[in-house]
Structures are given as C-alpha cells and as structure tokens.
PDB file of C-alpha atoms in Angstrom:
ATOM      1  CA  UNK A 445     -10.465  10.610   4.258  1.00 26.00           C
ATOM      2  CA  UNK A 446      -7.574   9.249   2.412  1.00 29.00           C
ATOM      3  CA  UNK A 447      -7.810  10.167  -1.062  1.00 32.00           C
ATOM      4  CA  UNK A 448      -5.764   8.359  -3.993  1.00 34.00           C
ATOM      5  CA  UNK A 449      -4.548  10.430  -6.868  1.00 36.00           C
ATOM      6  CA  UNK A 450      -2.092   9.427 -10.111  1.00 37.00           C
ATOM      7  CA  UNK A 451      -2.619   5.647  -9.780  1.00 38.00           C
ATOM      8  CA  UNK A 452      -1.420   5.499  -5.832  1.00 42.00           C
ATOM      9  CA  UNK A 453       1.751   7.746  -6.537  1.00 41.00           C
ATOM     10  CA  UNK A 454       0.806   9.877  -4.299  1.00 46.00           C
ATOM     11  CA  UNK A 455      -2.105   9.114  -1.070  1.00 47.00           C
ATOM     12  CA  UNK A 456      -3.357  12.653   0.663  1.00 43.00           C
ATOM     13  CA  UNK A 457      -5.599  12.478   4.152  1.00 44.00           C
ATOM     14  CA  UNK A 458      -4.999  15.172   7.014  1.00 47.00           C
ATOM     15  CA  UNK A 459      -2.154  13.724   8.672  1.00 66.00           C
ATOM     16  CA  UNK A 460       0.203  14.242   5.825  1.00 84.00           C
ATOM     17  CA  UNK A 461       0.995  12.664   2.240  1.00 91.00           C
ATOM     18  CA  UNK A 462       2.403   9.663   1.016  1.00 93.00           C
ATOM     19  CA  UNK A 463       4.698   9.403  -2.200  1.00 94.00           C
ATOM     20  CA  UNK A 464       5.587   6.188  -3.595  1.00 95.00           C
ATOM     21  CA  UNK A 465       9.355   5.651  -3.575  1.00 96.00           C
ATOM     22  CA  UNK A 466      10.225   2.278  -4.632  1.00 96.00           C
ATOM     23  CA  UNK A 467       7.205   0.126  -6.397  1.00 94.00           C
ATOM     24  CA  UNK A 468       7.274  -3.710  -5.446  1.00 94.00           C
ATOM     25  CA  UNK A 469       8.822  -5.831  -7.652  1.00 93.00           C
ATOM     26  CA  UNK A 470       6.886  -9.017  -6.997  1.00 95.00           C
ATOM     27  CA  UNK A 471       3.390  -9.727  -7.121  1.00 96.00           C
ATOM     28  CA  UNK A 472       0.764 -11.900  -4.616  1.00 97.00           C
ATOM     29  CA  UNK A 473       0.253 -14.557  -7.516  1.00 98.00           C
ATOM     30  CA  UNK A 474       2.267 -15.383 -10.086  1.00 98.00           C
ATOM     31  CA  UNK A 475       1.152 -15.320 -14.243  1.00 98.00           C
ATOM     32  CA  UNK A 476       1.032 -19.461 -13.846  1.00 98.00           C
ATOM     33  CA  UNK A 477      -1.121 -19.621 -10.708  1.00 98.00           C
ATOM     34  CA  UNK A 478      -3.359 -17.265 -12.429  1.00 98.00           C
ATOM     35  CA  UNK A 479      -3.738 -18.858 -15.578  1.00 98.00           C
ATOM     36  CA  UNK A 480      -4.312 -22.266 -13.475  1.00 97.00           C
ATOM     37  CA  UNK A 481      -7.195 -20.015 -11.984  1.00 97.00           C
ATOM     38  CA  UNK A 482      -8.538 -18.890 -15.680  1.00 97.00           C
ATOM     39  CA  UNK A 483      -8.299 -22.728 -16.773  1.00 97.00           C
ATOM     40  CA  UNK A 484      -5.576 -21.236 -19.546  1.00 97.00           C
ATOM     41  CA  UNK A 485      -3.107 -24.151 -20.681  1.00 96.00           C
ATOM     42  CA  UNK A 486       0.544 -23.238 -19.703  1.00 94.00           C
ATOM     43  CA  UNK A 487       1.690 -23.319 -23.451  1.00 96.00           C
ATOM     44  CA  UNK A 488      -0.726 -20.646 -24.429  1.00 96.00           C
ATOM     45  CA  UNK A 489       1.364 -17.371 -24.250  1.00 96.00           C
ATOM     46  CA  UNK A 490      -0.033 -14.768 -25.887  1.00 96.00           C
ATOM     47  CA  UNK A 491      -1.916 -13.393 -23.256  1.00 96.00           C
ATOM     48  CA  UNK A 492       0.901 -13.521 -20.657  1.00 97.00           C
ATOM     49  CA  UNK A 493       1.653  -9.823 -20.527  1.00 97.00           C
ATOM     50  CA  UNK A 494      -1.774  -9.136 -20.217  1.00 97.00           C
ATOM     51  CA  UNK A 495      -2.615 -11.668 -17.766  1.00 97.00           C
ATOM     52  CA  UNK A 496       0.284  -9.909 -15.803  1.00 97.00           C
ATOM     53  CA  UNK A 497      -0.974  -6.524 -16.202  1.00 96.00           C
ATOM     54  CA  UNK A 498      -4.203  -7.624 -14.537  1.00 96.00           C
ATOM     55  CA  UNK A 499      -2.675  -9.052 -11.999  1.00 97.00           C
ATOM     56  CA  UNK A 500      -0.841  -5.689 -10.924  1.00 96.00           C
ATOM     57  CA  UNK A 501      -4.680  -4.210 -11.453  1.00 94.00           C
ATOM     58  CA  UNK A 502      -5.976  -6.576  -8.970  1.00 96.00           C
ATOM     59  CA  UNK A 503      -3.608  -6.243  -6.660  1.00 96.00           C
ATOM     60  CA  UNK A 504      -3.755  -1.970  -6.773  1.00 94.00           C
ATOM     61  CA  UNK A 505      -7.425  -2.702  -6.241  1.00 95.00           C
ATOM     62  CA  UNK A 506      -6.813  -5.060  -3.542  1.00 96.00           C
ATOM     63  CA  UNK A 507      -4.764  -2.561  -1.792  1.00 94.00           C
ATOM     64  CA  UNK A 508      -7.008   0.356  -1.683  1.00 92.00           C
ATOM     65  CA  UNK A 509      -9.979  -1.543  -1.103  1.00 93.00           C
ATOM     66  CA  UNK A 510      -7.957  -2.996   1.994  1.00 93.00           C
ATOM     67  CA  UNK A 511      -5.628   0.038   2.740  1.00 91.00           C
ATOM     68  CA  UNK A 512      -2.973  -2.602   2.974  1.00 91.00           C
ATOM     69  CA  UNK A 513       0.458  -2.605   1.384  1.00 91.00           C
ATOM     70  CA  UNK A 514       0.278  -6.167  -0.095  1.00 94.00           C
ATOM     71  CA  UNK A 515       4.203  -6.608  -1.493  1.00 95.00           C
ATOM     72  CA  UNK A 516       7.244  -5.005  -0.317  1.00 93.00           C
ATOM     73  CA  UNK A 517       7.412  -1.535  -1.231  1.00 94.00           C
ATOM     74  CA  UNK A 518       8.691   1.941   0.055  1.00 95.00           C
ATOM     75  CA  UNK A 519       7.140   5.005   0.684  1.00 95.00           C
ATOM     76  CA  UNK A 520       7.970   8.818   1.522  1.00 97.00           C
ATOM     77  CA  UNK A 521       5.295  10.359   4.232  1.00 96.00           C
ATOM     78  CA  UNK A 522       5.592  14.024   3.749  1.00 96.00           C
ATOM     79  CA  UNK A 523       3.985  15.820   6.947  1.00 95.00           C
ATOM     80  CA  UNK A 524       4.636  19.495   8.052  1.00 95.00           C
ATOM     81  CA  UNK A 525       5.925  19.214  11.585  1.00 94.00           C
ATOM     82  CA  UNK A 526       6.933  16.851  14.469  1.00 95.00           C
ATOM     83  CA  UNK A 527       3.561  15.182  15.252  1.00 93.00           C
ATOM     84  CA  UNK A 528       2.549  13.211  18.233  1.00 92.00           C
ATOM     85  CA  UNK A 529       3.320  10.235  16.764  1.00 93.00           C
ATOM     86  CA  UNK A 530       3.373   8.992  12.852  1.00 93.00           C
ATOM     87  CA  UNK A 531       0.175   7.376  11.526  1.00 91.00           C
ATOM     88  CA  UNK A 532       1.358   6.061   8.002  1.00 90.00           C
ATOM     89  CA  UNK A 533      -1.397   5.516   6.857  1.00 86.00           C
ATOM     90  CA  UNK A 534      -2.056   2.460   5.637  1.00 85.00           C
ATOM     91  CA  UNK A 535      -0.825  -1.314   7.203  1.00 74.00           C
ATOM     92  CA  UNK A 536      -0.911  -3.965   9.146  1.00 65.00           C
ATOM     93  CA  UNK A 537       2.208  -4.703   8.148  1.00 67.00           C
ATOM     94  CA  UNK A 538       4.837  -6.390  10.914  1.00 68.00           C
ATOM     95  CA  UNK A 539       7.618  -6.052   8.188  1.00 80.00           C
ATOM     96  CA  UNK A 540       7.614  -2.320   8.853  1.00 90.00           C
ATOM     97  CA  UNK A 541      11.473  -0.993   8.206  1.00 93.00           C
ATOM     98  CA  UNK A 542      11.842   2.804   8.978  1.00 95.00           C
ATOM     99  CA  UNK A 543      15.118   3.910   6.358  1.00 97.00           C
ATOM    100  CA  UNK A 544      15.183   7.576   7.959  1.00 98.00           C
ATOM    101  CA  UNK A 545      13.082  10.432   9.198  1.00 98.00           C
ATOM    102  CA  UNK A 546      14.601  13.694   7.600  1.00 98.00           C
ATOM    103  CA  UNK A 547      13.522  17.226   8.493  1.00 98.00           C
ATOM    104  CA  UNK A 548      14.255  20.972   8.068  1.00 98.00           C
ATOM    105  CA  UNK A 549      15.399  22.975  11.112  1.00 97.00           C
ATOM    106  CA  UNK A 550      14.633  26.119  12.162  1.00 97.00           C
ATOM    107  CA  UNK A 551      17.500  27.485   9.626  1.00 98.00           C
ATOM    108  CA  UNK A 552      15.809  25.384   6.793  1.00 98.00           C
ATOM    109  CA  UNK A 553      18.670  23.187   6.730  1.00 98.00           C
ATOM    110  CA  UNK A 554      18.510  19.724   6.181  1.00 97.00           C
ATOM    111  CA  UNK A 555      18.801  17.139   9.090  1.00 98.00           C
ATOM    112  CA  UNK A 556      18.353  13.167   9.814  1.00 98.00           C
ATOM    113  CA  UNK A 557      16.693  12.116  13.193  1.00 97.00           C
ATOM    114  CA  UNK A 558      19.110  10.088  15.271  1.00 96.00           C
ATOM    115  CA  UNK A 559      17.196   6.889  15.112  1.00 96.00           C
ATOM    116  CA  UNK A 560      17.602   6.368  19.022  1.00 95.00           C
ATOM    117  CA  UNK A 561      14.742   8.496  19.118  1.00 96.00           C
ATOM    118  CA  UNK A 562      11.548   6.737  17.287  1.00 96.00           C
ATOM    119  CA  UNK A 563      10.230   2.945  16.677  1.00 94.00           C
ATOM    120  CA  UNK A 564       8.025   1.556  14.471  1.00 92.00           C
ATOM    121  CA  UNK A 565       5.230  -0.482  15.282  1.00 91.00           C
ATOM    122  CA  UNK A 566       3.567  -2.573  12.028  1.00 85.00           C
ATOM    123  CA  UNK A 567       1.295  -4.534  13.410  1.00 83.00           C
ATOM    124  CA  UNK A 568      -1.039  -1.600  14.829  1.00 82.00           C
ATOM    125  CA  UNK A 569      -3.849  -0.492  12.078  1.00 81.00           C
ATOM    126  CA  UNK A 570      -3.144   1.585  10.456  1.00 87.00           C
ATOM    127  CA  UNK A 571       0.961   1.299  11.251  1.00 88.00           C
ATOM    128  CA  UNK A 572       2.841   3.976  13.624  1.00 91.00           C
ATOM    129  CA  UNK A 573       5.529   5.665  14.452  1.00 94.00           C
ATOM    130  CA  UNK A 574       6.008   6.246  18.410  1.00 95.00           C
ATOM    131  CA  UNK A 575       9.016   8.689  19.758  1.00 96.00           C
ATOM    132  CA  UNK A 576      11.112   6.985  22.208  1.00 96.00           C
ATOM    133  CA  UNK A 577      10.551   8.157  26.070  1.00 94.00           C
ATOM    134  CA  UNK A 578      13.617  10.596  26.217  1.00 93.00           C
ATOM    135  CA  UNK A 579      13.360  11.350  22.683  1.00 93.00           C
ATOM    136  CA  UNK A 580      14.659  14.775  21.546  1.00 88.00           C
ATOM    137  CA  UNK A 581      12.299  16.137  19.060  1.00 92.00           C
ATOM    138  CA  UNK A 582      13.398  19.239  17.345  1.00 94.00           C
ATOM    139  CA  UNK A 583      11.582  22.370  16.221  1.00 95.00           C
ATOM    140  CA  UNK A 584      11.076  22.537  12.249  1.00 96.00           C
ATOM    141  CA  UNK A 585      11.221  25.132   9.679  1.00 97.00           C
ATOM    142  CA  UNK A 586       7.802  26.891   8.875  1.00 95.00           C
ATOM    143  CA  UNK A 587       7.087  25.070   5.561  1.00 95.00           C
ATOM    144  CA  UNK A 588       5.178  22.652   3.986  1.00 94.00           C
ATOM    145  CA  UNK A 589       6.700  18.836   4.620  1.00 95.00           C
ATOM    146  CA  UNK A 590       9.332  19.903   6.767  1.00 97.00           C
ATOM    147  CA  UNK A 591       9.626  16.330   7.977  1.00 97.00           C
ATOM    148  CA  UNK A 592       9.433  13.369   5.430  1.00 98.00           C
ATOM    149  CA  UNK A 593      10.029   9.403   6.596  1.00 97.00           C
ATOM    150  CA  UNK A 594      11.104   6.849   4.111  1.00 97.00           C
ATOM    151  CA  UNK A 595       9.914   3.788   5.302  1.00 95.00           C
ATOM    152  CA  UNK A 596       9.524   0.555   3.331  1.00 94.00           C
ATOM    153  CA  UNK A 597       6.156  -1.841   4.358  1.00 92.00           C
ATOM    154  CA  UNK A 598       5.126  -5.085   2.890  1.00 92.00           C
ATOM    155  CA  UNK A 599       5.150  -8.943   2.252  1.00 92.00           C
ATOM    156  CA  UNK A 600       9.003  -9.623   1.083  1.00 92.00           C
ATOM    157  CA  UNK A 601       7.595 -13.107  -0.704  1.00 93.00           C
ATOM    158  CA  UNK A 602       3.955 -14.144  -2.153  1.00 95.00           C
ATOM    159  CA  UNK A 603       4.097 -17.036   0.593  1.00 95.00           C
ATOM    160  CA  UNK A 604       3.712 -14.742   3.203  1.00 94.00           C
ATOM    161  CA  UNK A 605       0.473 -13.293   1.807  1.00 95.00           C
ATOM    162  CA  UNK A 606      -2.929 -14.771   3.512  1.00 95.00           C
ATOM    163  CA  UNK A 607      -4.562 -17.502   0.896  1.00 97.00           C
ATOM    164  CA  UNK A 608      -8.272 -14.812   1.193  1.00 97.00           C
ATOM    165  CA  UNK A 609      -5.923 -12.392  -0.274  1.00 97.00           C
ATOM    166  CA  UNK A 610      -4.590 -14.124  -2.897  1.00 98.00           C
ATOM    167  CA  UNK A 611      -7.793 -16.020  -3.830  1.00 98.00           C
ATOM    168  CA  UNK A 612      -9.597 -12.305  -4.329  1.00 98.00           C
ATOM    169  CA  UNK A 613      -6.779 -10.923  -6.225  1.00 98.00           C
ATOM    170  CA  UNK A 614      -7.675 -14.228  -8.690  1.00 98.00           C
ATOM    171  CA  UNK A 615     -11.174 -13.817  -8.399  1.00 97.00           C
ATOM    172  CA  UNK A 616     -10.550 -10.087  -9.336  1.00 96.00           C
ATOM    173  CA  UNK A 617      -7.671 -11.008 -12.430  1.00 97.00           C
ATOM    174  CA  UNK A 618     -10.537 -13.575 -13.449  1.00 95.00           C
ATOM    175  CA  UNK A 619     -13.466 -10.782 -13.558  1.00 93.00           C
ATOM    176  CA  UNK A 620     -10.931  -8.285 -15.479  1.00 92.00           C
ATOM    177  CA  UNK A 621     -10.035 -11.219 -18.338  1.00 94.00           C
ATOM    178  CA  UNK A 622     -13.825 -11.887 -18.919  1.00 90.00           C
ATOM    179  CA  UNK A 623     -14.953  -8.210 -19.073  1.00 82.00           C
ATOM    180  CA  UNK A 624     -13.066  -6.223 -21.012  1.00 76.00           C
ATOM    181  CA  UNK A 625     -14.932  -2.832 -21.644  1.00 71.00           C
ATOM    182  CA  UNK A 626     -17.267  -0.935 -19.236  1.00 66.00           C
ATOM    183  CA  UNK A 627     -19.732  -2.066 -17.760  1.00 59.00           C
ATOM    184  CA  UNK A 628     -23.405   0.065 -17.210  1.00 54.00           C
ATOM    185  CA  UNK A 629     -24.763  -2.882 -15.407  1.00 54.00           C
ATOM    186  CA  UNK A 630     -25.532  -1.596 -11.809  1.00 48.00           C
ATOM    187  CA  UNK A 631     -25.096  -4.835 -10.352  1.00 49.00           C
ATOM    188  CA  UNK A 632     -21.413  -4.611 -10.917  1.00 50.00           C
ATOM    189  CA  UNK A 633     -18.854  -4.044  -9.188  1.00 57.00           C
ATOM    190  CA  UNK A 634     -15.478  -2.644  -9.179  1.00 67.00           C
ATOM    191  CA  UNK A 635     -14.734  -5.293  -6.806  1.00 80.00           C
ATOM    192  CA  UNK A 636     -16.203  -8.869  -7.031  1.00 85.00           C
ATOM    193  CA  UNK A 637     -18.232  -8.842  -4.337  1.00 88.00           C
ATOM    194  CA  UNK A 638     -16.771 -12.559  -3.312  1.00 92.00           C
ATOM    195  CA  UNK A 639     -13.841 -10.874  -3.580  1.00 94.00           C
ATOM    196  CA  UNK A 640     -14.944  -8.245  -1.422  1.00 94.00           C
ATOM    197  CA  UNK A 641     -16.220 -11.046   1.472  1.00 95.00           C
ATOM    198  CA  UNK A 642     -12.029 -11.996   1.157  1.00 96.00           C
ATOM    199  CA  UNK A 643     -10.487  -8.580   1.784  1.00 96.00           C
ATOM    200  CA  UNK A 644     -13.007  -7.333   4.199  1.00 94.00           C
ATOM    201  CA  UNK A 645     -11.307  -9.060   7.228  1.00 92.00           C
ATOM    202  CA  UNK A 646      -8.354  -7.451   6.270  1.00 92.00           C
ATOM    203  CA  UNK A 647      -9.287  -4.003   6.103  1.00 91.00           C
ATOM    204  CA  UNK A 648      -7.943  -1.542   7.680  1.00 86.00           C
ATOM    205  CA  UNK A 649      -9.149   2.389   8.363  1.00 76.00           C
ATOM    206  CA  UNK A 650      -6.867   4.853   7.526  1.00 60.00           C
TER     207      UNK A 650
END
C-alpha cells in the first residue's frame, strides 16, 4: 500500500520509494479559469495567491486520489536491487522520459546503466520499466537503494489534461474557497464526491 509522507516528497510501498526531484511548474487550471469557476470578477486580486495556493491543493489531492502525475514533474525511485522490471508507481502517463538508472556495484562504486538496456512504457497502469531482451543487468552492492531511476512523468501543458480532470480540480479549488476551517460534518469529504465521480475513471492502483 503506497503510503504518502511530507506532502508527496517522498511515496513508500514495497517495491521501493519515490523522492520528488523536480516539482511541476505549471498547474491543470490556471488562477483566471478558476476564478471564472468561483464567479470572482477578473479585477478582484486580492485573493489571487490564495486562489493559487488552492489550486496546487487540489491538484496534490487530485493526484493521490488518482495516483496520477497530473503536470510534468520528475522523480527519483530508490529500490534496493535489479528487479524484474520497474513498477514506478504511479501513471498512466505516455510522456514517460527515463533521465538515467544509476546503481552501486559490487565494489559500492557508482555506475549509470547503458540505456541500450531498459524502455519505458507510460501508458501501462501503473507505468514500467522493462529490460531489453539481451539486456546486461549487473549485480549490486548489498545496501539499501543501490539502484535509483530519475525519470520525469507528466502533462508538459494544461491542454493536454482530460476536461473530468480539470473540472474536479475546480470543483475541489471551489469547495476549499467556501470552507475554510474543519469540518466535523460526517457527510464531508476530503474529496467532493462529484469530484470524486471525475477522477474515478482515471484511477490507477499502485
């Protein structure tokens, strides 16, 4: 069972742990779109920077309700040998780029893994890692993350982001704006359950 800990910095389950390298730098809706959604008239400002905080909330939410990297972002996977193959995780994502697989060999020394030898496939759920079929996999050094791929996963552009997903994400921004301390009431939610009905397609099992 994947398990988040320090606000998605770091993602634990039994086939290794992720660390976040590079956070995205765009978002699935933009501060206009969502104050379209909140019926908030463009010259009001002074919630802007809020407004844009909830949006990142929404769209962490999003992503571990889904298991789905929304934006582009990359990623360490720190595992402690050569496995059968590389589950990362989390995805679908067909804009999977694998940077480099790294690992320690047997004298603890640090190596890369010719690239000849591996492929990504994004579009499986959650994504992969295969070896190639004459792929020379090498022993490791007896330690914790011997081996650690730096992959980067995700939409490049908020176009490329299914409408369900964006439309929670507003649903979600609008919930936060409204409520703003916590809530006892056991009908709610952590995620609008409209919301919810949006991302559940989209869900993937880690």
């Amino acid at each position: 069972m994947i398990k988040n800990t320090d606000l998605g910095i770091s993602v634990t389950s039994g086939y290794g742990k992720l660390r976040l390298k590079t956070a995205p730098t765009a978002t699935p809706v933009s501060v206009a779109e969502a104050k379209t959604h909140l019926r908030i008239d463009s010259s009001f400002t002074a919630d802007d920077t809020y407004i844009e905080t909830l949006i990142s909330v929404a769209t962490f939410a999003a992503e571990n309700y889904m298991n789905l990297w929304i934006m582009q972002q990359s990623w360490y996977l720190d595992i402690d040998s050569f496995p059968d193959y590389f589950n990362l995780l989390r995805g679908q994502n067909d804009d999977l780029t694998i940077n480099s697989i790294t690992y320690a060999d047997t004298a603890n020394a640090n190596q890369t893994l010719a690239a000849s030898n591996y492929f990504g496939d994004g579009s499986m759920k959650p994504a992969r890692i295969y070896f190639a079929p004459d792929a020379t996999i090498p022993s490791t050094y007896d330690k914790p993350n011997a081996v650690v791929v730096d992959f980067t996963a995700g939409n490049r552009n908020a176009s490329e982001v299914p409408a369900p997903i964006r439309q929670a994400i507003l649903l979600m921004v609008g919930t936060y704006y409204e409520t703003r301390q916590t809530v006892s009431d056991r009908t709610y939610k952590e995620i609008p359950q409209s919301a919810e009905f949006l991302l559940m397609p989209y869900r993937v099992q880690g």
